[in-house]
């Protein structure tokens, strides 16, 4: 009887520890995403794109962009996809609006061998995956 209680206690402590670790990791990742999303670095896009590249244009104050930003962030940093993230709220990045003929955000443009092969504006995750892949 004593052994079973010890095992149950050990199992309970293990489950709680794993849950707390997962929660902490989730909160840390959420903060990293928010920090990256609201940063406004000046982006220098090299033209033409020599390797398959997806450019993600967004504005940090756009509700639609905020809804899908986590998906894009995870694709870029966890799945190691070649995605360039451009915040159009940065004054120095606004010239890309006319250069890439952007009419709305979020917009994804995929390049292969220097040629645009796919473009999508919106938040449909299936369409975004199609552009990125």
Tab-separated table of N, CA and C in Angstrom:
chain	number	residue	atom	x	y	z
A	1	UNK	N	0.819	-1.186	0.000
A	1	UNK	CA	0.000	0.000	0.000
A	1	UNK	C	0.866	1.255	0.000
A	2	UNK	N	1.924	1.255	0.781
A	2	UNK	CA	2.828	2.399	0.875
A	2	UNK	C	3.514	2.662	-0.461
A	3	UNK	N	3.920	1.613	-1.152
A	3	UNK	CA	4.630	1.763	-2.423
A	3	UNK	C	3.720	2.417	-3.458
A	4	UNK	N	2.488	2.021	-3.512
A	4	UNK	CA	1.543	2.586	-4.471
A	4	UNK	C	1.330	4.074	-4.222
A	5	UNK	N	1.235	4.483	-2.962
A	5	UNK	CA	1.062	5.892	-2.646
A	5	UNK	C	2.289	6.700	-3.068
A	6	UNK	N	3.466	6.139	-2.852
A	6	UNK	CA	4.689	6.825	-3.266
A	6	UNK	C	4.738	6.969	-4.775
A	7	UNK	N	4.351	5.896	-5.483
A	7	UNK	CA	4.331	5.961	-6.946
A	7	UNK	C	3.333	7.000	-7.431
A	8	UNK	N	2.161	7.024	-6.817
A	8	UNK	CA	1.136	8.000	-7.198
A	8	UNK	C	1.605	9.425	-6.930
A	9	UNK	N	2.254	9.615	-5.788
A	9	UNK	CA	2.762	10.941	-5.446
A	9	UNK	C	3.844	11.366	-6.447
A	10	UNK	N	4.744	10.440	-6.768
A	10	UNK	CA	5.807	10.711	-7.743
A	10	UNK	C	5.203	11.039	-9.114
A	11	UNK	N	4.205	10.282	-9.520
A	11	UNK	CA	3.545	10.511	-10.802
A	11	UNK	C	2.855	11.874	-10.814
A	12	UNK	N	2.189	12.221	-9.757
A	12	UNK	CA	1.505	13.512	-9.665
A	12	UNK	C	2.503	14.664	-9.726
A	13	UNK	N	3.599	14.558	-8.987
A	13	UNK	CA	4.627	15.596	-9.004
A	13	UNK	C	5.235	15.715	-10.403
A	14	UNK	N	5.459	14.591	-11.066
A	14	UNK	CA	6.014	14.601	-12.428
A	14	UNK	C	5.069	15.290	-13.401
A	15	UNK	N	3.798	14.972	-13.321
A	15	UNK	CA	2.805	15.570	-14.217
A	15	UNK	C	2.713	17.078	-13.981
A	16	UNK	N	2.691	17.488	-12.727
A	16	UNK	CA	2.630	18.920	-12.409
A	16	UNK	C	3.881	19.634	-12.901
A	17	UNK	N	5.047	19.016	-12.731
A	17	UNK	CA	6.303	19.615	-13.194
A	17	UNK	C	6.314	19.788	-14.707
A	18	UNK	N	5.876	18.778	-15.422
A	18	UNK	CA	5.827	18.855	-16.889
A	18	UNK	C	4.842	19.935	-17.329
A	19	UNK	N	3.691	19.994	-16.673
A	19	UNK	CA	2.689	21.011	-17.018
A	19	UNK	C	3.235	22.420	-16.782
A	20	UNK	N	3.931	22.620	-15.657
A	20	UNK	CA	4.511	23.935	-15.383
A	20	UNK	C	5.608	24.281	-16.376
A	21	UNK	N	6.406	23.309	-16.750
A	21	UNK	CA	7.447	23.525	-17.748
A	21	UNK	C	6.834	23.905	-19.100
A	22	UNK	N	5.777	23.222	-19.491
A	22	UNK	CA	5.105	23.536	-20.758
A	22	UNK	C	4.474	24.926	-20.710
A	23	UNK	N	3.863	25.263	-19.597
A	23	UNK	CA	3.253	26.583	-19.449
A	23	UNK	C	4.316	27.677	-19.518
A	24	UNK	N	5.424	27.471	-18.823
A	24	UNK	CA	6.516	28.445	-18.856
A	24	UNK	C	7.076	28.607	-20.259
A	25	UNK	N	7.252	27.503	-20.973
A	25	UNK	CA	7.753	27.562	-22.353
A	25	UNK	C	6.777	28.314	-23.255
A	26	UNK	N	5.502	28.047	-23.072
A	26	UNK	CA	4.478	28.719	-23.878
A	26	UNK	C	4.491	30.229	-23.622
A	27	UNK	N	4.557	30.615	-22.356
A	27	UNK	CA	4.575	32.038	-22.025
A	27	UNK	C	5.831	32.715	-22.550
A	28	UNK	N	6.970	32.034	-22.470
A	28	UNK	CA	8.223	32.582	-22.987
A	28	UNK	C	8.124	32.774	-24.503
A	29	UNK	N	7.590	31.767	-25.201
A	29	UNK	CA	7.453	31.865	-26.650
A	29	UNK	C	6.493	32.984	-27.031
A	30	UNK	N	5.386	33.104	-26.301
A	30	UNK	CA	4.426	34.186	-26.577
A	30	UNK	C	5.095	35.551	-26.444
A	31	UNK	N	5.912	35.725	-25.418
A	31	UNK	CA	6.589	37.009	-25.213
A	31	UNK	C	7.586	37.284	-26.337
A	32	UNK	N	8.319	36.244	-26.764
A	32	UNK	CA	9.267	36.408	-27.867
A	32	UNK	C	8.527	36.826	-29.141
A	33	UNK	N	7.369	36.241	-29.384
A	33	UNK	CA	6.590	36.568	-30.572
A	33	UNK	C	6.112	38.016	-30.504
A	34	UNK	N	5.605	38.428	-29.364
A	34	UNK	CA	5.132	39.809	-29.212
A	34	UNK	C	6.288	40.786	-29.388
A	35	UNK	N	7.442	40.476	-28.789
A	35	UNK	CA	8.607	41.354	-28.928
A	35	UNK	C	9.031	41.480	-30.386
A	36	UNK	N	9.065	40.356	-31.088
A	36	UNK	CA	9.486	40.379	-32.487
A	36	UNK	C	8.457	41.108	-33.342
A	37	UNK	N	7.187	40.848	-33.072
A	37	UNK	CA	6.110	41.443	-33.866
A	37	UNK	C	6.110	42.958	-33.764
A	38	UNK	N	6.361	43.486	-32.596
A	38	UNK	CA	6.279	44.931	-32.412
A	38	UNK	C	7.604	45.641	-32.671
A	39	UNK	N	8.666	44.879	-32.916
A	39	UNK	CA	9.929	45.535	-33.259
A	39	UNK	C	9.818	46.068	-34.683
A	40	UNK	N	10.519	47.119	-34.961
A	40	UNK	CA	10.402	47.735	-36.275
A	40	UNK	C	11.784	47.871	-36.917
A	41	UNK	N	12.446	46.732	-37.153
A	41	UNK	CA	13.760	46.848	-37.793
A	41	UNK	C	13.633	47.273	-39.255
A	42	UNK	N	14.655	47.927	-39.723
A	42	UNK	CA	14.714	48.286	-41.135
A	42	UNK	C	15.156	47.033	-41.880
A	43	UNK	N	14.385	46.647	-42.879
A	43	UNK	CA	14.663	45.421	-43.619
A	43	UNK	C	15.228	45.771	-44.983
A	44	UNK	N	16.302	45.118	-45.337
A	44	UNK	CA	16.914	45.273	-46.663
A	44	UNK	C	16.683	43.984	-47.431
A	45	UNK	N	15.786	44.039	-48.392
A	45	UNK	CA	15.502	42.859	-49.203
A	45	UNK	C	16.452	42.837	-50.389
A	46	UNK	N	17.094	41.708	-50.565
A	46	UNK	CA	18.003	41.589	-51.706
A	46	UNK	C	17.200	41.155	-52.925
A	47	UNK	N	17.384	41.820	-54.009
A	47	UNK	CA	16.675	41.501	-55.251
A	47	UNK	C	17.695	41.136	-56.310
A	48	UNK	N	17.519	40.163	-57.112
A	48	UNK	CA	16.462	39.154	-57.034
A	48	UNK	C	16.776	38.097	-55.986
A	49	UNK	N	15.735	37.432	-55.529
A	49	UNK	CA	15.887	36.356	-54.549
A	49	UNK	C	16.489	35.143	-55.259
A	50	UNK	N	17.657	34.680	-54.807
A	50	UNK	CA	18.338	33.575	-55.487
A	50	UNK	C	17.889	32.216	-54.978
A	51	UNK	N	17.432	32.139	-53.746
A	51	UNK	CA	16.924	30.886	-53.217
A	51	UNK	C	15.451	31.068	-52.884
A	52	UNK	N	14.699	29.965	-52.792
A	52	UNK	CA	13.276	30.106	-52.476
A	52	UNK	C	13.078	30.912	-51.186
A	53	UNK	N	12.321	31.983	-51.298
A	53	UNK	CA	12.114	32.911	-50.191
A	53	UNK	C	10.665	33.369	-50.175
A	54	UNK	N	10.131	33.515	-48.974
A	54	UNK	CA	8.809	34.107	-48.819
A	54	UNK	C	8.978	35.404	-48.046
A	55	UNK	N	8.368	36.459	-48.534
A	55	UNK	CA	8.393	37.747	-47.844
A	55	UNK	C	7.004	37.961	-47.246
A	56	UNK	N	6.984	38.240	-45.961
A	56	UNK	CA	5.740	38.462	-45.226
A	56	UNK	C	5.674	39.940	-44.851
A	57	UNK	N	4.728	40.660	-45.453
A	57	UNK	CA	4.516	42.073	-45.161
A	57	UNK	C	3.341	42.187	-44.189
A	58	UNK	N	3.547	42.934	-43.106
A	58	UNK	CA	2.504	43.103	-42.103
A	58	UNK	C	2.661	44.465	-41.442
A	59	UNK	N	1.654	44.815	-40.645
A	59	UNK	CA	1.725	45.998	-39.780
A	59	UNK	C	1.427	45.520	-38.366
A	60	UNK	N	2.221	45.959	-37.411
A	60	UNK	CA	2.062	45.455	-36.045
A	60	UNK	C	0.757	45.888	-35.381
A	61	UNK	N	0.080	46.880	-35.923
A	61	UNK	CA	-1.198	47.310	-35.353
A	61	UNK	C	-2.398	46.759	-36.120
A	62	UNK	N	-2.161	45.848	-37.034
A	62	UNK	CA	-3.221	45.234	-37.845
A	62	UNK	C	-3.750	43.988	-37.132
A	63	UNK	N	-5.046	43.950	-36.785
A	63	UNK	CA	-5.604	42.785	-36.082
A	63	UNK	C	-5.464	41.479	-36.882
A	64	UNK	N	-5.651	41.538	-38.188
A	64	UNK	CA	-5.515	40.329	-39.013
A	64	UNK	C	-4.072	39.827	-38.991
A	65	UNK	N	-3.129	40.738	-39.062
A	65	UNK	CA	-1.711	40.367	-39.018
A	65	UNK	C	-1.363	39.728	-37.682
A	66	UNK	N	-1.907	40.277	-36.609
A	66	UNK	CA	-1.648	39.735	-35.277
A	66	UNK	C	-2.186	38.320	-35.137
A	67	UNK	N	-3.294	38.023	-35.808
A	67	UNK	CA	-3.892	36.692	-35.716
A	67	UNK	C	-3.013	35.620	-36.334
A	68	UNK	N	-2.292	35.950	-37.392
A	68	UNK	CA	-1.496	34.924	-38.068
A	68	UNK	C	0.003	35.054	-37.816
A	69	UNK	N	0.413	36.066	-37.074
A	69	UNK	CA	1.841	36.284	-36.872
A	69	UNK	C	2.507	35.091	-36.192
A	70	UNK	N	1.840	34.493	-35.219
A	70	UNK	CA	2.421	33.357	-34.501
A	70	UNK	C	2.721	32.215	-35.469
A	71	UNK	N	1.820	31.952	-36.389
A	71	UNK	CA	2.028	30.893	-37.373
A	71	UNK	C	3.271	31.173	-38.206
A	72	UNK	N	3.411	32.388	-38.662
A	72	UNK	CA	4.559	32.763	-39.491
A	72	UNK	C	5.847	32.690	-38.673
A	73	UNK	N	5.807	33.180	-37.457
A	73	UNK	CA	6.981	33.167	-36.580
A	73	UNK	C	7.458	31.735	-36.351
A	74	UNK	N	6.520	30.830	-36.071
A	74	UNK	CA	6.887	29.437	-35.834
A	74	UNK	C	7.455	28.793	-37.096
A	75	UNK	N	6.897	29.118	-38.248
A	75	UNK	CA	7.433	28.598	-39.511
A	75	UNK	C	8.867	29.066	-39.721
A	76	UNK	N	9.112	30.322	-39.430
A	76	UNK	CA	10.446	30.891	-39.660
A	76	UNK	C	11.479	30.341	-38.685
A	77	UNK	N	11.170	30.364	-37.410
A	77	UNK	CA	12.186	30.053	-36.410
A	77	UNK	C	12.207	28.602	-35.939
A	78	UNK	N	11.088	27.922	-35.966
A	78	UNK	CA	11.099	26.527	-35.531
A	78	UNK	C	11.252	25.561	-36.699
A	79	UNK	N	10.606	25.861	-37.810
A	79	UNK	CA	10.706	24.983	-38.982
A	79	UNK	C	11.789	25.430	-39.949
A	80	UNK	N	12.458	26.539	-39.609
A	80	UNK	CA	13.592	27.059	-40.393
A	80	UNK	C	13.243	27.354	-41.851
A	81	UNK	N	12.050	27.910	-42.061
A	81	UNK	CA	11.660	28.333	-43.407
A	81	UNK	C	12.321	29.663	-43.715
A	82	UNK	N	12.632	29.891	-44.974
A	82	UNK	CA	13.266	31.136	-45.391
A	82	UNK	C	12.172	32.188	-45.594
A	83	UNK	N	11.847	32.879	-44.512
A	83	UNK	CA	10.802	33.904	-44.529
A	83	UNK	C	11.425	35.210	-44.067
A	84	UNK	N	11.243	36.252	-44.861
A	84	UNK	CA	11.674	37.586	-44.456
A	84	UNK	C	10.441	38.328	-43.975
A	85	UNK	N	10.504	38.841	-42.754
A	85	UNK	CA	9.365	39.497	-42.125
A	85	UNK	C	9.586	41.003	-42.171
A	86	UNK	N	8.625	41.721	-42.785
A	86	UNK	CA	8.764	43.160	-42.986
A	86	UNK	C	7.588	43.880	-42.337
A	87	UNK	N	7.881	44.681	-41.311
A	87	UNK	CA	6.870	45.492	-40.644
A	87	UNK	C	6.755	46.812	-41.396
A	88	UNK	N	5.617	47.033	-42.024
A	88	UNK	CA	5.421	48.243	-42.828
A	88	UNK	C	5.129	49.482	-41.976
A	89	UNK	N	5.029	49.329	-40.662
A	89	UNK	CA	4.908	50.507	-39.805
A	89	UNK	C	6.254	51.193	-39.593
A	90	UNK	N	7.326	50.547	-39.965
A	90	UNK	CA	8.644	51.175	-39.942
A	90	UNK	C	8.722	52.103	-41.151
A	91	UNK	N	8.955	53.364	-40.903
A	91	UNK	CA	8.967	54.370	-41.968
A	91	UNK	C	9.941	53.977	-43.089
A	92	UNK	N	11.093	53.449	-42.716
A	92	UNK	CA	12.104	53.079	-43.713
A	92	UNK	C	11.698	51.879	-44.568
A	93	UNK	N	10.688	51.120	-44.144
A	93	UNK	CA	10.224	49.961	-44.908
A	93	UNK	C	9.048	50.292	-45.827
A	94	UNK	N	8.512	51.476	-45.731
A	94	UNK	CA	7.285	51.797	-46.479
A	94	UNK	C	7.470	51.872	-47.989
A	95	UNK	N	8.693	52.025	-48.452
A	95	UNK	CA	8.910	52.067	-49.900
A	95	UNK	C	8.566	50.723	-50.547
A	96	UNK	N	8.515	49.655	-49.734
A	96	UNK	CA	8.152	48.340	-50.279
A	96	UNK	C	6.686	48.287	-50.716
A	97	UNK	N	5.859	49.182	-50.204
A	97	UNK	CA	4.443	49.200	-50.582
A	97	UNK	C	4.303	49.422	-52.080
A	98	UNK	N	5.003	50.409	-52.609
A	98	UNK	CA	4.919	50.649	-54.053
A	98	UNK	C	5.819	49.686	-54.833
A	99	UNK	N	6.959	49.351	-54.269
A	99	UNK	CA	7.897	48.467	-54.953
A	99	UNK	C	7.305	47.081	-55.212
A	100	UNK	N	6.529	46.565	-54.271
A	100	UNK	CA	5.932	45.237	-54.414
A	100	UNK	C	4.443	45.307	-54.732
A	101	UNK	N	3.934	46.509	-55.019
A	101	UNK	CA	2.530	46.714	-55.377
A	101	UNK	C	1.595	46.112	-54.323
A	102	UNK	N	1.799	46.511	-53.074
A	102	UNK	CA	1.006	45.991	-51.965
A	102	UNK	C	-0.252	46.825	-51.793
A	103	UNK	N	-1.382	46.139	-51.631
A	103	UNK	CA	-2.663	46.826	-51.456
A	103	UNK	C	-3.290	46.552	-50.103
A	104	UNK	N	-2.848	45.469	-49.447
A	104	UNK	CA	-3.374	45.136	-48.133
A	104	UNK	C	-2.354	44.287	-47.375
A	105	UNK	N	-2.529	44.255	-46.068
A	105	UNK	CA	-1.702	43.389	-45.227
A	105	UNK	C	-2.632	42.467	-44.454
A	106	UNK	N	-2.191	41.299	-44.119
A	106	UNK	CA	-0.902	40.690	-44.407
A	106	UNK	C	-0.820	40.202	-45.854
A	107	UNK	N	0.363	40.316	-46.413
A	107	UNK	CA	0.624	39.831	-47.775
A	107	UNK	C	1.866	38.956	-47.758
A	108	UNK	N	1.762	37.826	-48.435
A	108	UNK	CA	2.876	36.890	-48.585
A	108	UNK	C	3.242	36.823	-50.062
A	109	UNK	N	4.529	36.955	-50.351
A	109	UNK	CA	5.010	36.827	-51.732
A	109	UNK	C	6.135	35.802	-51.718
A	110	UNK	N	5.996	34.783	-52.544
A	110	UNK	CA	7.018	33.728	-52.615
A	110	UNK	C	7.820	33.877	-53.900
A	111	UNK	N	9.138	33.784	-53.758
A	111	UNK	CA	10.054	33.886	-54.892
A	111	UNK	C	10.849	32.607	-55.036
A	112	UNK	N	11.055	32.215	-56.276
A	112	UNK	CA	11.973	31.129	-56.605
A	112	UNK	C	12.782	31.572	-57.805
A	113	UNK	N	14.090	31.470	-57.685
A	113	UNK	CA	15.019	31.859	-58.742
A	113	UNK	C	14.782	33.288	-59.226
A	114	UNK	N	14.466	34.165	-58.284
A	114	UNK	CA	14.298	35.575	-58.596
A	114	UNK	C	12.956	35.945	-59.198
A	115	UNK	N	12.070	34.973	-59.360
A	115	UNK	CA	10.758	35.236	-59.947
A	115	UNK	C	9.655	35.013	-58.912
A	116	UNK	N	8.688	35.924	-58.911
A	116	UNK	CA	7.539	35.746	-58.031
A	116	UNK	C	6.730	34.562	-58.527
A	117	UNK	N	6.505	33.574	-57.652
A	117	UNK	CA	5.754	32.386	-58.059
A	117	UNK	C	4.384	32.307	-57.408
A	118	UNK	N	4.205	33.013	-56.289
A	118	UNK	CA	2.924	32.938	-55.597
A	118	UNK	C	2.756	34.181	-54.731
A	119	UNK	N	1.513	34.646	-54.615
A	119	UNK	CA	1.201	35.807	-53.790
A	119	UNK	C	-0.146	35.560	-53.146
A	120	UNK	N	-0.220	35.912	-51.858
A	120	UNK	CA	-1.483	35.767	-51.148
A	120	UNK	C	-1.622	36.886	-50.126
A	121	UNK	N	-2.805	37.475	-50.063
A	121	UNK	CA	-3.134	38.464	-49.038
A	121	UNK	C	-4.326	37.942	-48.265
A	122	UNK	N	-4.157	37.780	-46.975
A	122	UNK	CA	-5.251	37.287	-46.149
A	122	UNK	C	-4.739	36.480	-44.979
A	123	UNK	N	-5.683	35.818	-44.274
A	123	UNK	CA	-5.312	35.093	-43.064
A	123	UNK	C	-5.699	33.621	-43.100
A	124	UNK	N	-6.054	33.094	-44.254
A	124	UNK	CA	-6.374	31.674	-44.368
A	124	UNK	C	-5.088	30.866	-44.221
A	125	UNK	N	-4.992	30.091	-43.132
A	125	UNK	CA	-3.751	29.381	-42.825
A	125	UNK	C	-3.378	28.354	-43.892
A	126	UNK	N	-4.351	27.744	-44.513
A	126	UNK	CA	-4.061	26.775	-45.580
A	126	UNK	C	-3.410	27.484	-46.771
A	127	UNK	N	-3.920	28.641	-47.140
A	127	UNK	CA	-3.340	29.420	-48.234
A	127	UNK	C	-1.931	29.906	-47.886
A	128	UNK	N	-1.750	30.316	-46.630
A	128	UNK	CA	-0.435	30.775	-46.196
A	128	UNK	C	0.575	29.640	-46.284
A	129	UNK	N	0.190	28.454	-45.821
A	129	UNK	CA	1.065	27.288	-45.906
A	129	UNK	C	1.430	26.979	-47.362
A	130	UNK	N	0.457	27.121	-48.236
A	130	UNK	CA	0.694	26.868	-49.653
A	130	UNK	C	1.737	27.832	-50.222
A	131	UNK	N	1.663	29.099	-49.849
A	131	UNK	CA	2.620	30.090	-50.322
A	131	UNK	C	4.003	29.817	-49.744
A	132	UNK	N	4.065	29.533	-48.452
A	132	UNK	CA	5.355	29.320	-47.795
A	132	UNK	C	6.036	28.057	-48.298
A	133	UNK	N	5.274	27.023	-48.515
A	133	UNK	CA	5.864	25.762	-48.966
A	133	UNK	C	5.993	25.747	-50.466
